Amino acid sequence: MLAEPLMDEQSGLSKTVEAEIGSGLKRLYGQMLSEPIPEKFAGLLEQLAKSSGGKTERS
Amino acid sequence: MSDGPSLKFQSELTKLLPNLRAFARSLTRSSDQADDLVQEALVKAWRNWHQFAPDSNLKAWMFTIMRNAHLSERRKRKNEVQDVEGEFASQLSAKAEQPGHMDLIDFQVAFAKLLPEHREALVLIGAEGFSYEEAALMCGCAVGTMKSRVNRARTKLAALMGIESAAEIGVGEASDVFVRATG
């Protein structure tokens, strides 16, 4: 079946397992990254911009 | 008082919102707490924008602010017993299934069980792509400490998911062979 897997000397895990964990992590994180951003954040940033005295570089 | 932050600063922060929310979720394991944390970090960033060196990494700066805010919040709350693993796991359950891959829910449940510093290290290095040096700087630890956290996090994840040896991963049928942590 599989050849003797290469082991990572640091973690003691095989490269296959490390790759599997890496891809699982990227998928989980990617799913969080792709979630829609609630409106309240844009509102907060607008509010912060206004509260800093209208000194932003508005055109 | 000096001038406020520029529009550029505001738009850069807006672009970072997905990353800020994802990192906050990784830290808190709860979407409500994560959003509170992001809001707090945005306010802090706005107040301290003059401390940000324009040619440095805004994401690293924001993550550091968020991480520090999270740590002080956790100290405040340390007497409250919280179990948010279940909530974290349930949030993505509806859309997680993908055939031919390891079960994302299993992965998520295992990830949520890791120590906070291990979750943080894994995300910074493995998901956000920061260097060990950058991550160590952000977390206020030695580079060697950051490396060993990442390794321990991987080993622990593999153990939690029952994939300690490569032979247990079948091509295309991975989700069937994982030993569920809870029976």
Coordinates of C-alpha atoms in Angstrom, one line a residue:
Chain A
M1 CA 0.0 0.0 0.0
L2 CA 1.7 3.2 1.2
A3 CA 5.5 3.5 1.3
E4 CA 7.0 4.3 4.6
P5 CA 5.8 7.8 5.2
L6 CA 8.4 10.6 5.7
M7 CA 8.3 11.8 9.3
D8 CA 8.6 15.4 10.5
E9 CA 11.4 15.4 13.0
Q10 CA 9.9 18.1 15.0
S11 CA 6.3 16.9 15.4
G12 CA 6.9 13.2 14.8
L13 CA 3.9 13.2 12.4
S14 CA 4.1 11.9 8.9
K15 CA 4.1 14.4 6.1
T16 CA 0.7 13.0 5.0
V17 CA -0.8 13.7 8.4
E18 CA 0.7 17.1 8.5
A19 CA -0.6 17.9 5.0
E20 CA -4.1 16.6 6.0
I21 CA -4.1 18.9 9.1
G22 CA -2.8 21.8 7.1
S23 CA -5.6 21.4 4.5
G24 CA -8.3 21.0 7.2
L25 CA -7.1 24.1 8.9
K26 CA -7.2 26.1 5.7
R27 CA -10.7 24.9 4.9
L28 CA -12.0 25.7 8.4
Y29 CA -10.3 29.2 8.3
G30 CA -11.4 29.7 4.7
Q31 CA -14.9 29.1 5.6
M32 CA -14.7 31.7 8.4
L33 CA -13.0 34.2 6.0
S34 CA -15.8 33.8 3.5
E35 CA -18.6 34.6 5.9
P36 CA -20.5 37.8 5.1
I37 CA -19.5 40.8 7.2
P38 CA -22.3 42.2 9.4
E39 CA -23.3 45.8 8.5
K40 CA -22.5 47.0 12.0
F41 CA -18.8 47.0 11.3
A42 CA -19.0 49.4 8.4
G43 CA -21.3 51.5 10.7
L44 CA -18.8 51.5 13.5
L45 CA -15.9 52.6 11.2
E46 CA -18.1 55.4 9.8
Q47 CA -18.9 56.5 13.4
L48 CA -15.3 56.4 14.3
A49 CA -14.4 58.5 11.3
K50 CA -17.0 61.1 12.2
S51 CA -15.9 61.2 15.9
S52 CA -12.3 61.9 15.0
G53 CA -13.5 65.5 14.2
G54 CA -14.1 65.3 10.5
K55 CA -10.4 65.6 9.9
T56 CA -10.3 62.6 7.6
E57 CA -9.2 63.2 4.0
R58 CA -12.7 63.5 2.6
S59 CA -12.9 64.8 -0.9
Chain B
M1 CA -5.2 66.6 19.2
S2 CA -3.7 65.5 15.9
D3 CA -5.7 64.7 12.8
G4 CA -7.7 61.5 12.8
P5 CA -6.8 58.5 10.8
S6 CA -7.0 58.8 7.0
L7 CA -9.6 57.3 4.8
K8 CA -6.9 54.9 3.6
F9 CA -6.6 53.6 7.2
Q10 CA -10.3 53.1 7.3
S11 CA -10.5 51.3 4.0
E12 CA -7.5 49.1 4.9
L13 CA -9.3 48.1 8.1
T14 CA -12.4 47.4 6.2
K15 CA -10.5 45.1 3.9
L16 CA -9.1 43.3 6.9
L17 CA -12.5 42.6 8.5
P18 CA -12.8 39.0 7.3
N19 CA -9.4 38.2 8.7
L20 CA -10.1 40.0 12.0
R21 CA -13.3 38.1 12.4
A22 CA -11.8 34.8 11.5
F23 CA -8.9 35.3 13.9
A24 CA -11.2 36.4 16.6
R25 CA -13.4 33.3 16.1
S26 CA -10.3 31.2 16.4
L27 CA -9.4 32.9 19.7
T28 CA -12.9 33.0 21.3
R29 CA -14.6 30.0 19.6
S30 CA -17.8 32.0 19.7
S31 CA -19.1 34.3 17.0
D32 CA -20.7 36.7 19.5
Q33 CA -17.6 37.1 21.5
A34 CA -15.6 37.3 18.3
D35 CA -17.6 40.2 17.0
D36 CA -17.3 42.0 20.3
L37 CA -13.6 41.5 20.2
V38 CA -13.3 42.8 16.6
Q39 CA -15.3 45.9 17.6
E40 CA -13.1 46.6 20.6
A41 CA -10.0 46.2 18.5
L42 CA -11.3 48.6 15.8
V43 CA -12.0 51.2 18.5
K44 CA -8.5 50.7 20.0
A45 CA -6.9 50.9 16.6
W46 CA -8.7 54.1 15.8
R47 CA -7.5 55.7 19.1
N48 CA -4.0 54.5 18.6
W49 CA -3.6 54.8 14.9
H50 CA -0.7 57.3 15.3
Q51 CA 1.3 54.5 16.8
F52 CA 1.0 52.5 13.7
A53 CA 4.0 52.8 11.3
P54 CA 2.5 53.2 7.9
D55 CA 5.0 50.9 6.2
S56 CA 4.5 48.0 8.7
N57 CA 2.0 45.2 8.6
L58 CA -1.5 46.4 9.6
K59 CA -2.9 42.9 9.9
A60 CA -0.1 41.9 12.3
W61 CA -0.7 45.1 14.3
M62 CA -4.5 44.5 14.4
F63 CA -4.0 40.9 15.4
T64 CA -1.8 41.9 18.2
I65 CA -4.3 44.5 19.5
M66 CA -7.0 41.9 19.3
R67 CA -5.0 39.2 21.0
N68 CA -4.1 41.5 23.9
A69 CA -7.7 42.6 24.3
H70 CA -8.8 39.0 24.3
L71 CA -6.2 38.0 26.9
S72 CA -7.3 40.8 29.3
E73 CA -10.9 39.8 28.7
R74 CA -10.1 36.2 29.5
R75 CA -8.4 37.2 32.7
K76 CA -11.5 39.1 33.7
R77 CA -13.7 36.2 32.9
K78 CA -11.6 33.4 34.3
N79 CA -14.0 32.5 37.0
E80 CA -16.9 32.1 34.6
V81 CA -17.1 28.5 33.4
Q82 CA -17.8 28.5 29.7
D83 CA -18.3 25.7 27.3
V84 CA -18.4 27.2 23.9
E85 CA -17.1 24.1 22.1
G86 CA -20.6 23.1 21.2
E87 CA -21.6 26.5 19.9
F88 CA -18.4 26.7 17.8
A89 CA -19.0 23.3 16.3
S90 CA -22.7 23.9 15.5
Q91 CA -22.2 27.1 13.7
L92 CA -20.8 25.6 10.5
S93 CA -22.5 22.3 10.6
A94 CA -25.0 23.0 7.9
K95 CA -22.5 23.6 5.2
A96 CA -19.5 21.5 6.3
E97 CA -19.9 18.3 4.4
Q98 CA -17.7 17.8 1.4
P99 CA -17.2 14.3 0.0
G100 CA -13.7 12.9 -0.3
H101 CA -12.3 15.1 2.5
M102 CA -11.8 14.7 6.1
D103 CA -14.9 15.7 8.0
L104 CA -14.6 19.4 8.7
I105 CA -16.9 19.2 11.7
D106 CA -14.5 16.6 13.3
F107 CA -11.7 18.9 12.5
Q108 CA -13.4 21.9 14.0
V109 CA -14.4 20.1 17.2
A110 CA -10.8 18.9 17.7
F111 CA -9.5 22.4 16.9
A112 CA -11.8 23.9 19.5
K113 CA -10.3 21.5 22.1
L114 CA -6.8 22.8 21.7
L115 CA -5.1 25.1 24.2
P116 CA -5.6 28.8 23.3
E117 CA -1.9 29.3 22.5
H118 CA -2.0 26.3 20.3
R119 CA -5.0 27.5 18.3
E120 CA -3.5 30.8 17.9
A121 CA -0.1 29.4 16.7
L122 CA -1.7 27.1 14.2
V123 CA -3.9 29.9 12.7
L124 CA -1.1 32.5 12.5
I125 CA 1.3 30.1 10.9
G126 CA -0.9 27.5 9.1
A127 CA -3.8 29.6 8.0
E128 CA -2.7 33.3 7.9
G129 CA 0.8 32.4 6.6
F130 CA 2.8 34.6 9.0
S131 CA 6.4 33.6 9.5
Y132 CA 7.5 32.0 12.8
E133 CA 9.4 35.2 13.5
E134 CA 6.3 37.5 12.9
A135 CA 4.0 35.2 14.9
A136 CA 6.5 35.1 17.8
L137 CA 6.7 38.9 17.8
M138 CA 2.9 39.2 17.8
C139 CA 2.6 36.7 20.7
G140 CA 5.5 38.0 22.7
C141 CA 7.3 34.7 22.8
A142 CA 10.6 33.2 21.4
V143 CA 10.7 31.9 17.8
G144 CA 11.5 28.4 19.2
T145 CA 8.5 28.6 21.5
M146 CA 6.2 29.4 18.5
K147 CA 7.7 26.5 16.5
S148 CA 7.1 24.1 19.4
R149 CA 3.5 25.4 19.9
V150 CA 2.7 24.7 16.2
N151 CA 4.2 21.2 16.4
R152 CA 2.4 20.4 19.6
A153 CA -0.9 21.7 18.2
R154 CA -0.5 19.5 15.1
T155 CA 0.3 16.4 17.2
K156 CA -2.6 17.1 19.5
L157 CA -5.0 17.6 16.6
A158 CA -3.9 14.4 15.0
A159 CA -4.4 12.6 18.3
L160 CA -7.8 14.1 18.9
M161 CA -8.9 13.0 15.4
G162 CA -7.4 9.6 15.6
I163 CA -5.0 10.1 12.7
E164 CA -1.7 9.4 14.3
S165 CA -0.5 7.3 11.5
A166 CA -0.7 7.9 7.8
A167 CA -2.1 4.5 7.2
E168 CA -5.3 5.6 8.8
I169 CA -5.9 8.1 6.0
G170 CA -7.6 6.4 3.1
V171 CA -7.6 8.3 -0.2
G172 CA -11.1 9.5 -0.8
E173 CA -12.7 7.8 2.2
A174 CA -10.9 9.7 4.9
S175 CA -14.0 10.7 6.8
D176 CA -15.0 7.0 7.2
V177 CA -11.8 5.9 8.9
F178 CA -11.4 8.7 11.5
V179 CA -12.1 7.5 15.0
R180 CA -14.6 9.8 16.5
A181 CA -13.2 11.2 19.8
T182 CA -16.5 10.7 21.6
G183 CA -18.2 7.4 21.1

